[in-house]
Coordinates of C-alpha atoms and ligand atoms in Angstrom, one line a residue:
M4 CA -0.6 0.0 -0.2
T5 CA 1.6 3.2 -1.0
R6 CA 2.1 5.9 2.1
E7 CA -0.8 8.7 1.5
H8 CA 0.8 12.8 1.9
L9 CA -0.6 15.3 3.0
L10 CA -0.5 18.6 1.4
I11 CA -0.3 21.9 3.3
I12 CA -0.4 25.0 1.5
G13 CA 1.3 27.7 3.6
G14 CA 4.5 27.7 5.4
G15 CA 3.2 30.2 7.5
I16 CA 3.1 29.5 11.4
I17 CA -0.8 27.8 11.0
G18 CA 1.1 25.0 7.9
A19 CA 4.8 24.4 10.1
L20 CA 2.7 24.3 12.6
S21 CA -0.3 22.4 11.5
A22 CA 2.4 19.8 10.0
W23 CA 4.5 19.4 13.1
S24 CA 1.9 18.0 15.2
L25 CA 0.3 15.5 12.7
R26 CA 3.6 14.0 13.5
Q27 CA 2.5 14.2 16.4
E28 CA -0.6 12.9 16.5
G29 CA 1.2 9.9 14.8
F30 CA 0.7 11.1 11.0
A31 CA 2.6 8.3 9.1
G32 CA 2.7 9.2 5.2
R33 CA 4.1 11.5 3.6
I34 CA 3.5 15.2 5.1
S35 CA 4.7 18.3 2.4
V36 CA 4.1 21.8 3.1
I37 CA 3.9 23.7 -0.3
E38 CA 5.6 27.7 0.2
R39 CA 5.6 30.0 -2.2
D40 CA 8.8 32.4 -0.4
P41 CA 10.4 30.9 2.0
T42 CA 12.3 34.1 3.2
Y43 CA 8.8 34.6 4.2
R44 CA 9.3 38.5 3.3
F45 CA 5.7 39.1 3.2
A46 CA 3.5 36.5 5.5
S47 CA 2.1 38.1 8.0
T48 CA 3.8 35.4 10.9
A49 CA 6.6 37.5 10.0
L50 CA 5.1 40.9 10.5
S51 CA 3.1 40.5 13.3
A52 CA 3.3 42.0 16.8
A53 CA 3.4 38.6 17.7
S54 CA 2.0 39.1 21.4
I55 CA -0.8 36.7 22.8
R56 CA -4.0 37.8 25.3
T57 CA -7.1 35.5 26.7
Q58 CA -9.1 38.4 26.9
F59 CA -11.6 37.4 24.3
A60 CA -15.2 37.6 23.6
C61 CA -15.7 34.4 21.6
P62 CA -14.9 31.6 25.1
V63 CA -13.4 28.9 22.1
N64 CA -11.0 32.7 22.0
V65 CA -9.7 31.4 25.3
E66 CA -10.2 28.6 24.9
L67 CA -7.0 28.1 22.3
S68 CA -4.8 31.6 23.7
L69 CA -4.6 29.4 27.3
F70 CA -3.5 26.4 24.6
G71 CA -1.3 28.7 22.5
A72 CA 0.0 29.7 26.0
Q73 CA 1.0 26.7 27.9
F74 CA 3.0 26.2 24.4
L75 CA 5.0 29.1 23.9
K76 CA 6.1 29.1 27.2
N77 CA 7.8 26.3 27.7
V78 CA 8.4 25.4 24.2
S79 CA 11.2 23.9 23.0
G80 CA 9.8 21.9 25.1
S81 CA 6.9 21.6 23.2
L82 CA 8.5 20.7 20.0
G83 CA 11.7 19.1 21.3
V84 CA 14.1 21.8 20.2
E85 CA 16.0 23.6 21.4
A86 CA 14.1 27.3 21.2
D87 CA 14.4 30.8 22.2
I88 CA 11.5 32.7 21.5
G89 CA 12.6 35.7 24.3
F90 CA 9.0 35.5 25.8
V91 CA 7.6 38.9 27.8
E92 CA 5.4 38.2 30.4
N93 CA 3.9 41.7 30.6
G94 CA -0.5 41.5 30.4
Y95 CA -2.6 43.1 28.9
L96 CA -3.8 45.3 29.9
I97 CA -7.2 46.7 27.9
L98 CA -9.3 49.8 28.7
G99 CA -13.3 50.1 28.2
D100 CA -15.4 53.5 29.1
E101 CA -19.6 52.8 29.8
R102 CA -20.0 52.2 25.8
T103 CA -18.4 49.0 26.1
L104 CA -18.9 48.1 30.3
P105 CA -21.9 45.6 29.6
A106 CA -19.8 43.7 26.8
R107 CA -16.7 43.7 28.9
E108 CA -17.5 43.0 32.7
Q109 CA -19.7 39.3 30.9
A110 CA -16.2 38.8 28.7
L111 CA -14.4 39.0 31.9
D112 CA -17.4 36.1 33.7
M113 CA -16.6 33.7 30.6
Q114 CA -12.7 34.8 30.0
R115 CA -12.1 34.0 34.6
A116 CA -14.8 30.6 33.6
C117 CA -12.8 29.4 31.4
G118 CA -9.3 29.5 33.9
A119 CA -8.1 33.1 32.3
A120 CA -6.6 34.7 35.1
V121 CA -7.7 38.5 34.3
E122 CA -8.4 41.8 36.6
R123 CA -10.5 44.0 37.5
L124 CA -8.9 47.6 38.0
E125 CA -11.5 51.1 38.5
A126 CA -9.7 54.1 38.1
P127 CA -8.4 54.2 41.1
A128 CA -6.1 50.9 41.4
L129 CA -5.6 51.4 37.9
A130 CA -3.8 55.1 38.1
E131 CA -1.8 54.1 40.8
R132 CA -0.8 50.0 40.3
F133 CA 0.4 52.1 35.4
P134 CA 1.7 55.4 36.6
W135 CA 2.9 56.5 33.8
L136 CA -1.1 55.9 32.6
S137 CA -3.3 58.6 32.3
T138 CA -7.4 57.5 33.0
D139 CA -9.5 60.1 31.5
G140 CA -13.2 58.3 30.6
V141 CA -11.8 55.0 32.0
A142 CA -13.9 53.5 33.2
M143 CA -13.1 50.3 34.1
A144 CA -9.7 47.8 32.5
T145 CA -8.6 44.4 32.9
F146 CA -5.0 43.2 33.0
G147 CA -4.4 39.7 32.1
T148 CA -1.9 38.6 35.1
R149 CA -0.6 35.4 33.8
D150 CA -0.6 33.5 30.1
E151 CA 0.0 36.8 28.4
G152 CA 2.7 38.6 26.4
W153 CA 3.8 38.3 23.5
F154 CA 7.7 36.2 21.7
D155 CA 9.3 36.2 19.0
A156 CA 7.5 35.1 15.4
W157 CA 10.1 34.7 13.7
S158 CA 11.6 32.5 15.8
L159 CA 8.2 31.1 16.9
L160 CA 8.4 30.4 13.1
Q161 CA 12.2 28.9 12.3
A162 CA 11.6 26.2 15.3
A163 CA 8.2 25.0 14.3
K164 CA 10.3 23.9 10.9
S165 CA 13.4 22.8 12.0
A166 CA 10.5 20.5 14.6
A167 CA 8.9 19.2 11.1
Q168 CA 11.5 18.7 9.2
A169 CA 13.2 17.2 12.5
A170 CA 9.8 15.1 11.9
D171 CA 10.1 14.4 8.1
V172 CA 8.8 16.9 6.2
A173 CA 10.1 18.0 3.6
F174 CA 9.6 22.4 2.1
V175 CA 8.8 22.4 -1.2
R176 CA 9.0 25.5 -2.2
A177 CA 6.6 25.7 -5.0
E178 CA 3.9 28.6 -5.2
A179 CA 0.6 26.2 -5.6
T180 CA -2.5 27.4 -8.6
G181 CA -4.8 24.9 -8.7
F182 CA -6.7 21.8 -7.9
T183 CA -7.6 18.7 -9.0
T184 CA -10.8 17.2 -7.9
R185 CA -11.6 13.7 -9.0
G186 CA -15.7 12.5 -8.1
G187 CA -15.4 15.0 -4.9
R188 CA -12.0 14.5 -3.9
I189 CA -8.8 16.7 -4.8
V190 CA -6.8 13.9 -6.2
A191 CA -3.5 16.8 -7.3
L192 CA -2.4 20.2 -6.0
E193 CA -1.0 21.9 -9.0
T194 CA 2.0 24.4 -9.1
A195 CA 4.1 25.9 -12.0
G196 CA 6.6 23.3 -12.3
G197 CA 3.6 20.3 -12.3
E198 CA 1.2 18.7 -10.5
I199 CA 1.3 17.2 -7.1
A200 CA -0.5 14.2 -6.6
G201 CA -2.3 13.8 -2.9
D202 CA -4.6 12.5 -0.3
W203 CA -5.3 14.8 2.0
F204 CA -4.8 18.6 1.5
V205 CA -5.3 21.9 3.9
N206 CA -5.6 25.6 3.1
A207 CA -3.0 27.0 5.6
A208 CA -1.9 30.4 3.1
G209 CA -3.8 33.3 5.6
A210 CA -4.2 35.8 3.5
A211 CA -4.6 34.5 0.5
S212 CA -6.7 31.3 1.5
A213 CA -9.1 32.5 -0.8
R214 CA -8.2 32.8 -3.1
V215 CA -7.1 28.9 -3.2
A216 CA -10.7 28.6 -2.3
R217 CA -12.2 29.6 -5.1
W218 CA -10.0 26.7 -6.4
L219 CA -13.0 25.5 -5.3
G220 CA -15.8 27.8 -5.9
R221 CA -15.8 29.5 -2.9
D222 CA -16.1 32.3 -2.1
L223 CA -14.0 32.8 1.5
P224 CA -15.1 35.4 3.6
V225 CA -11.3 36.5 4.6
R226 CA -8.9 39.4 2.9
A227 CA -6.4 41.2 3.0
R228 CA -6.3 43.9 5.2
K229 CA -2.9 46.6 6.0
R230 CA -1.9 46.8 9.3
T231 CA 1.1 49.0 10.1
V232 CA 3.7 48.8 13.2
F233 CA 5.4 52.0 14.6
H234 CA 8.8 51.2 16.5
I235 CA 8.9 54.3 18.8
K236 CA 11.6 55.9 21.2
A237 CA 10.1 57.8 24.2
P238 CA 11.3 58.3 27.6
L239 CA 9.4 55.6 29.3
D240 CA 10.5 52.8 31.5
S241 CA 9.2 49.5 30.1
E242 CA 11.0 47.7 32.5
R243 CA 7.5 45.8 33.0
M244 CA 5.3 47.6 30.8
P245 CA 2.1 45.0 30.1
M246 CA 0.6 44.9 26.1
L247 CA -2.0 48.9 26.2
F248 CA -4.6 48.8 24.1
D249 CA -6.2 52.2 24.9
V250 CA -10.6 52.8 23.9
S251 CA -9.5 53.8 21.0
G252 CA -8.5 50.2 20.0
A253 CA -4.8 51.7 19.9
W254 CA -2.1 49.2 21.0
M255 CA 1.3 49.8 22.6
R256 CA 3.6 47.8 24.0
P257 CA 7.8 47.5 24.6
E258 CA 9.7 46.2 21.6
R259 CA 14.0 45.7 22.2
D260 CA 15.2 49.3 23.7
G261 CA 11.7 50.8 22.3
F262 CA 8.1 50.4 21.6
I263 CA 6.0 48.9 18.9
A264 CA 2.2 51.0 18.1
G265 CA -0.4 50.9 15.5
I266 CA -4.1 51.5 15.0
A267 CA -6.3 50.1 12.9
P268 CA -7.6 52.2 9.7
L269 CA -11.3 53.0 9.7
D270 CA -13.9 51.2 8.3
D271 CA -14.1 52.8 4.8
C272 CA -9.9 53.9 4.9
D273 CA -9.6 49.7 5.2
P274 CA -9.1 48.5 1.5
D275 CA -8.0 44.7 0.3
A276 CA -4.4 45.2 0.2
D277 CA -3.5 43.0 -1.9
G278 CA -0.3 43.4 -2.5
D279 CA 0.5 47.5 -0.7
F280 CA 3.4 46.0 1.9
E281 CA 3.4 49.7 2.5
P282 CA 3.3 51.4 5.8
D283 CA 0.6 53.9 6.3
H284 CA 1.9 56.6 7.6
A285 CA -0.6 59.3 7.6
L286 CA -2.0 56.8 10.6
F287 CA 0.3 57.6 12.8
E288 CA -0.1 61.4 12.7
E289 CA -2.8 61.9 12.6
A290 CA -5.2 59.2 14.5
L291 CA -1.9 57.3 16.7
W292 CA 0.2 59.4 18.2
P293 CA -3.1 62.6 19.2
I294 CA -4.3 59.4 20.7
L295 CA -0.8 57.7 22.3
A296 CA 0.6 60.7 24.1
A297 CA -3.5 61.8 25.2
R298 CA -2.8 58.1 27.0
V299 CA 0.7 58.0 28.2
P300 CA 1.7 61.3 29.2
A301 CA 5.8 60.1 28.4
L302 CA 4.9 59.9 24.4
E303 CA 4.5 63.7 23.9
E304 CA 8.1 63.4 23.2
L305 CA 7.8 60.4 22.0
R306 CA 10.6 59.4 18.1
V307 CA 9.6 57.2 15.5
Q308 CA 12.3 54.7 14.8
S309 CA 10.3 53.2 11.3
A310 CA 8.2 51.3 10.4
W311 CA 6.5 48.2 8.7
A312 CA 2.8 46.7 6.7
G313 CA 1.5 43.6 7.4
H314 CA -1.9 41.5 6.2
Y315 CA -4.7 40.4 8.7
E316 CA -6.1 37.5 7.0
M317 CA -9.4 38.4 8.3
C318 CA -12.7 37.0 8.7
L319 CA -15.3 39.4 7.4
F320 CA -17.5 37.6 8.3
D321 CA -17.4 38.2 12.1
H322 CA -14.3 38.2 13.0
N323 CA -13.2 34.8 13.5
G324 CA -10.9 32.0 11.8
I325 CA -12.1 29.3 10.1
V326 CA -10.7 25.4 10.2
G327 CA -11.8 22.2 9.7
F328 CA -13.6 20.0 7.1
A329 CA -15.5 22.2 4.0
P330 CA -18.1 20.6 2.2
E331 CA -16.2 21.0 -1.5
A332 CA -13.7 18.5 -0.9
E333 CA -14.2 16.1 1.2
N334 CA -9.4 15.4 2.1
Y335 CA -9.6 19.0 2.5
I336 CA -9.0 21.7 5.1
L337 CA -9.1 24.6 5.6
A338 CA -7.0 27.2 8.8
T339 CA -7.3 30.1 7.8
G340 CA -9.8 34.0 8.8
F341 CA -8.1 34.6 12.2
S342 CA -8.1 38.6 11.3
G343 CA -5.1 39.3 13.9
H344 CA -4.6 36.3 16.4
G345 CA -3.4 34.2 14.4
V346 CA -0.4 33.5 15.4
M347 CA -1.3 33.1 19.2
H348 CA -3.9 31.0 18.0
A349 CA -1.5 28.8 16.2
P350 CA -0.7 26.2 17.6
G351 CA -3.9 24.5 19.6
V352 CA -5.4 25.3 15.6
A353 CA -2.6 22.8 14.7
R354 CA -3.1 20.5 17.3
G355 CA -7.4 20.7 15.5
V356 CA -6.1 20.0 12.5
A357 CA -4.2 16.7 12.7
E358 CA -6.5 15.6 15.3
L359 CA -9.0 16.0 12.4
V360 CA -7.2 15.0 10.2
V361 CA -5.8 11.0 12.0
H362 CA -8.7 10.8 15.0
G363 CA -11.5 12.2 12.5
A364 CA -12.2 14.6 15.8
Y365 CA -11.6 17.3 17.5
R366 CA -10.0 16.1 21.0
S367 CA -8.5 18.3 22.8
I368 CA -10.6 21.9 21.9
D369 CA -13.5 21.0 20.9
L370 CA -12.8 24.5 17.4
A371 CA -16.5 23.0 15.6
P372 CA -18.1 27.0 16.0
L373 CA -15.1 27.7 14.7
G374 CA -15.7 25.7 11.5
I375 CA -17.5 27.4 7.8
E376 CA -20.9 26.1 9.0
R377 CA -21.3 28.9 10.2
I378 CA -20.4 30.7 7.2
I379 CA -23.2 28.6 5.2
A380 CA -25.9 28.9 7.2
G381 CA -25.8 32.3 7.6
R382 CA -25.0 33.0 11.7
P383 CA -22.1 34.5 12.3
M384 CA -20.2 33.9 16.1
P385 CA -19.2 37.6 16.4
E386 CA -15.8 38.0 18.2
S387 CA -15.4 42.2 19.5
A388 CA -12.3 42.4 21.2
I389 CA -10.1 42.2 17.4
Y390 CA -7.0 45.5 17.4
Ligands
FAD414 C1 1.0 43.7 11.7 C2 0.5 42.0 11.9 C3 0.0 43.1 13.5 C4 -0.3 41.7 14.4 N1 -0.1 40.9 14.9 C5 -0.7 39.8 16.5 C6 0.0 39.5 17.6 O1 0.3 40.9 18.1 N2 -0.4 38.3 17.9 C7 -1.2 37.3 16.9 O2 -1.6 36.1 16.9 N3 -1.0 37.6 16.0 C8 -1.0 38.8 15.4 N4 -1.0 39.1 14.3 C9 -1.9 37.8 12.7 C10 -1.2 36.8 12.8 O3 0.2 37.2 11.1 C11 -2.2 36.0 10.8 O4 -2.5 35.9 11.3 C12 -0.9 34.5 11.7 O5 0.8 34.9 11.4 C13 -1.9 33.1 10.4 O6 -0.6 32.5 9.9 P1 -1.0 32.5 8.5 O7 0.6 30.4 8.3 O8 -1.7 31.9 8.6 O9 0.0 32.7 7.4 P2 0.9 33.2 6.6 O10 2.0 33.6 8.0 O11 1.0 34.8 5.9 O12 1.4 32.2 5.7 C14 1.0 32.4 5.2 C15 2.2 31.7 3.3 O13 1.4 30.7 2.5 C16 2.0 31.5 1.1 N5 0.9 31.4 0.2 C17 -0.5 32.1 -0.3 N6 -0.4 31.3 -1.0 C18 -0.3 31.3 -2.0 C19 -0.4 29.6 -3.0 N7 -0.7 29.9 -3.4 N8 1.3 28.4 -3.0 C20 2.3 28.5 -2.3 N9 2.2 28.7 -0.6 C21 1.4 30.2 -0.7 C22 2.8 33.0 1.7 O14 3.5 33.0 1.1 C23 3.2 32.7 3.8 O15 4.4 32.7 3.9 C24 -1.2 40.4 13.3 C25 -0.8 40.6 12.1 C26 0.1 42.0 11.8 C27 -0.6 41.8 9.8

């Protein structure tokens, strides 16, 4: 009997960890990760802010974060290779105003019920604990005291690749261009270099995953949305500083000898970003800097060192990932649409993909809420905590 062959389209963190997880779950066939650009110049993973939080509005996202935190905090032990991703567990401090109070309180109860360690802070306690912060307009803040922080996504990706390669996973440099199907199954992946026959196919193509889905006639509601990250310096001690989310959605966190910061553009200034990786410098001047300077007065004296832009693989339907079998073919699995939280959720998602293939069902975290069925049925599961 010939060995089964599983192909993963996309070698970013979702694809690389899925390949490794498949081996961990006992997949004994061939595994090939098809990646068009091994330098990962434009991959979301390489351009991400690489932070992890347990503060979400949907329980499945909290569970994925808790799983991810355990994995990342002991990444060498998790992957079985020497890895240093520089995990900093300084927490997320998320500010809320009167308008968002009821939803935030509800989410806090749910997060705690899932096992997340999140504190509630009113304005006086907030001012005492974080004296560099202005509490103007803040009705409530939440602070994750465990399992939240940031790390180096590039080192994580390299470690995941090494672990997968050590487990006999092949990383193939090729651009996938289509599927060949027969009798309700995909039988081969088309690439510029020819067809690659396979038995399982995973769409982990990130911001390009809707293009892949279209080969089977599915209009997946995942689109590339540009997000700019600014590297700044300011006279502020970053040692114990958390990742800060302002009520406006602006964020900043320590990075090396300074900080990184960003804010999403307004909806009507957020078009499909295919091919556009030009940092949006106007966003800093017009939106981000005034907000940050008002919230953290020391930032009035900041200096921008550099900026880069990457793409969120945004799920326009409800800002949640799309994971699991798709009806287009019986041997086709989706793992995309993570809308700004795909690195932190990659360990749990990858485990789920592996469990589906090897056991035919989820065993660790029930990822059924992320299935494409909700989209087909027109029943969104909105994730409001996206930035
Ligand atoms: C500015 C920014 C900040 C972010 N901050 C965070 C954060 O703090 N925390 C967090 O968890 N997430 C964050 N994210 C989101 C996170 O980066 C993504 O959700 C995650 O990297 C998705 O991983 P992926 O493997 O699916 O995609 P990618 O890393 O983009 O990998 C997909 C790969 O598929 C390849 N590919 C695509 N099409 C084809 C094809 N046809 N043939 C072959 N290869 C193909 C691409 O070359 C690419 O390498 C951020 C993203 C951005 C842009």
